[in-house]
Short mmCIF file of C-alpha atoms in Angstrom, two decimals:
data_model
loop_
_atom_site.label_atom_id
_atom_site.label_comp_id
_atom_site.label_asym_id
_atom_site.label_seq_id
_atom_site.Cartn_x
_atom_site.Cartn_y
_atom_site.Cartn_z
CA UNK A 1 -9.28 3.60 0.75
CA UNK A 2 -9.12 -0.14 1.38
CA UNK A 3 -5.47 -0.10 0.29
CA UNK A 4 -4.64 1.68 3.55
CA UNK A 5 -6.03 -1.24 5.54
CA UNK A 6 -4.15 -3.72 3.36
CA UNK A 7 -0.97 -1.72 3.81
CA UNK A 8 -1.46 -1.69 7.57
CA UNK A 9 -1.99 -5.45 7.65
CA UNK A 10 1.05 -6.08 5.46
CA UNK A 11 3.24 -3.95 7.73
CA UNK A 12 2.98 -6.72 10.33
CA UNK A 13 4.79 -9.06 7.95
CA UNK A 14 8.27 -8.95 6.37
CA UNK A 15 7.36 -6.82 3.40
CA UNK A 16 9.78 -5.40 0.85
CA UNK A 17 9.77 -1.81 -0.44
CA UNK A 18 8.07 -2.91 -3.65
CA UNK A 19 4.78 -3.24 -1.75
CA UNK A 20 5.16 0.30 -0.41
CA UNK A 21 5.67 1.53 -3.97
CA UNK A 22 2.56 -0.38 -5.05
CA UNK A 23 0.51 1.21 -2.29
CA UNK A 24 1.75 4.68 -3.21
CA UNK A 25 1.00 4.18 -6.89
CA UNK A 26 -2.48 2.90 -6.07
CA UNK A 27 -3.08 5.91 -3.84
CA UNK A 28 -2.04 8.25 -6.65
CA UNK A 29 -4.46 6.54 -9.03
CA UNK A 30 -7.28 6.91 -6.49
CA UNK A 31 -6.52 10.62 -6.11
CA UNK A 32 -6.82 11.07 -9.86
#
């Protein structure tokens, strides 16, 4: 679940939606 921490850290910076998509895809892979 480290991606959650990375996502939280990135949210403090100007991040585009592509990173959000990446985080979601990674989360889906972890669930599987």
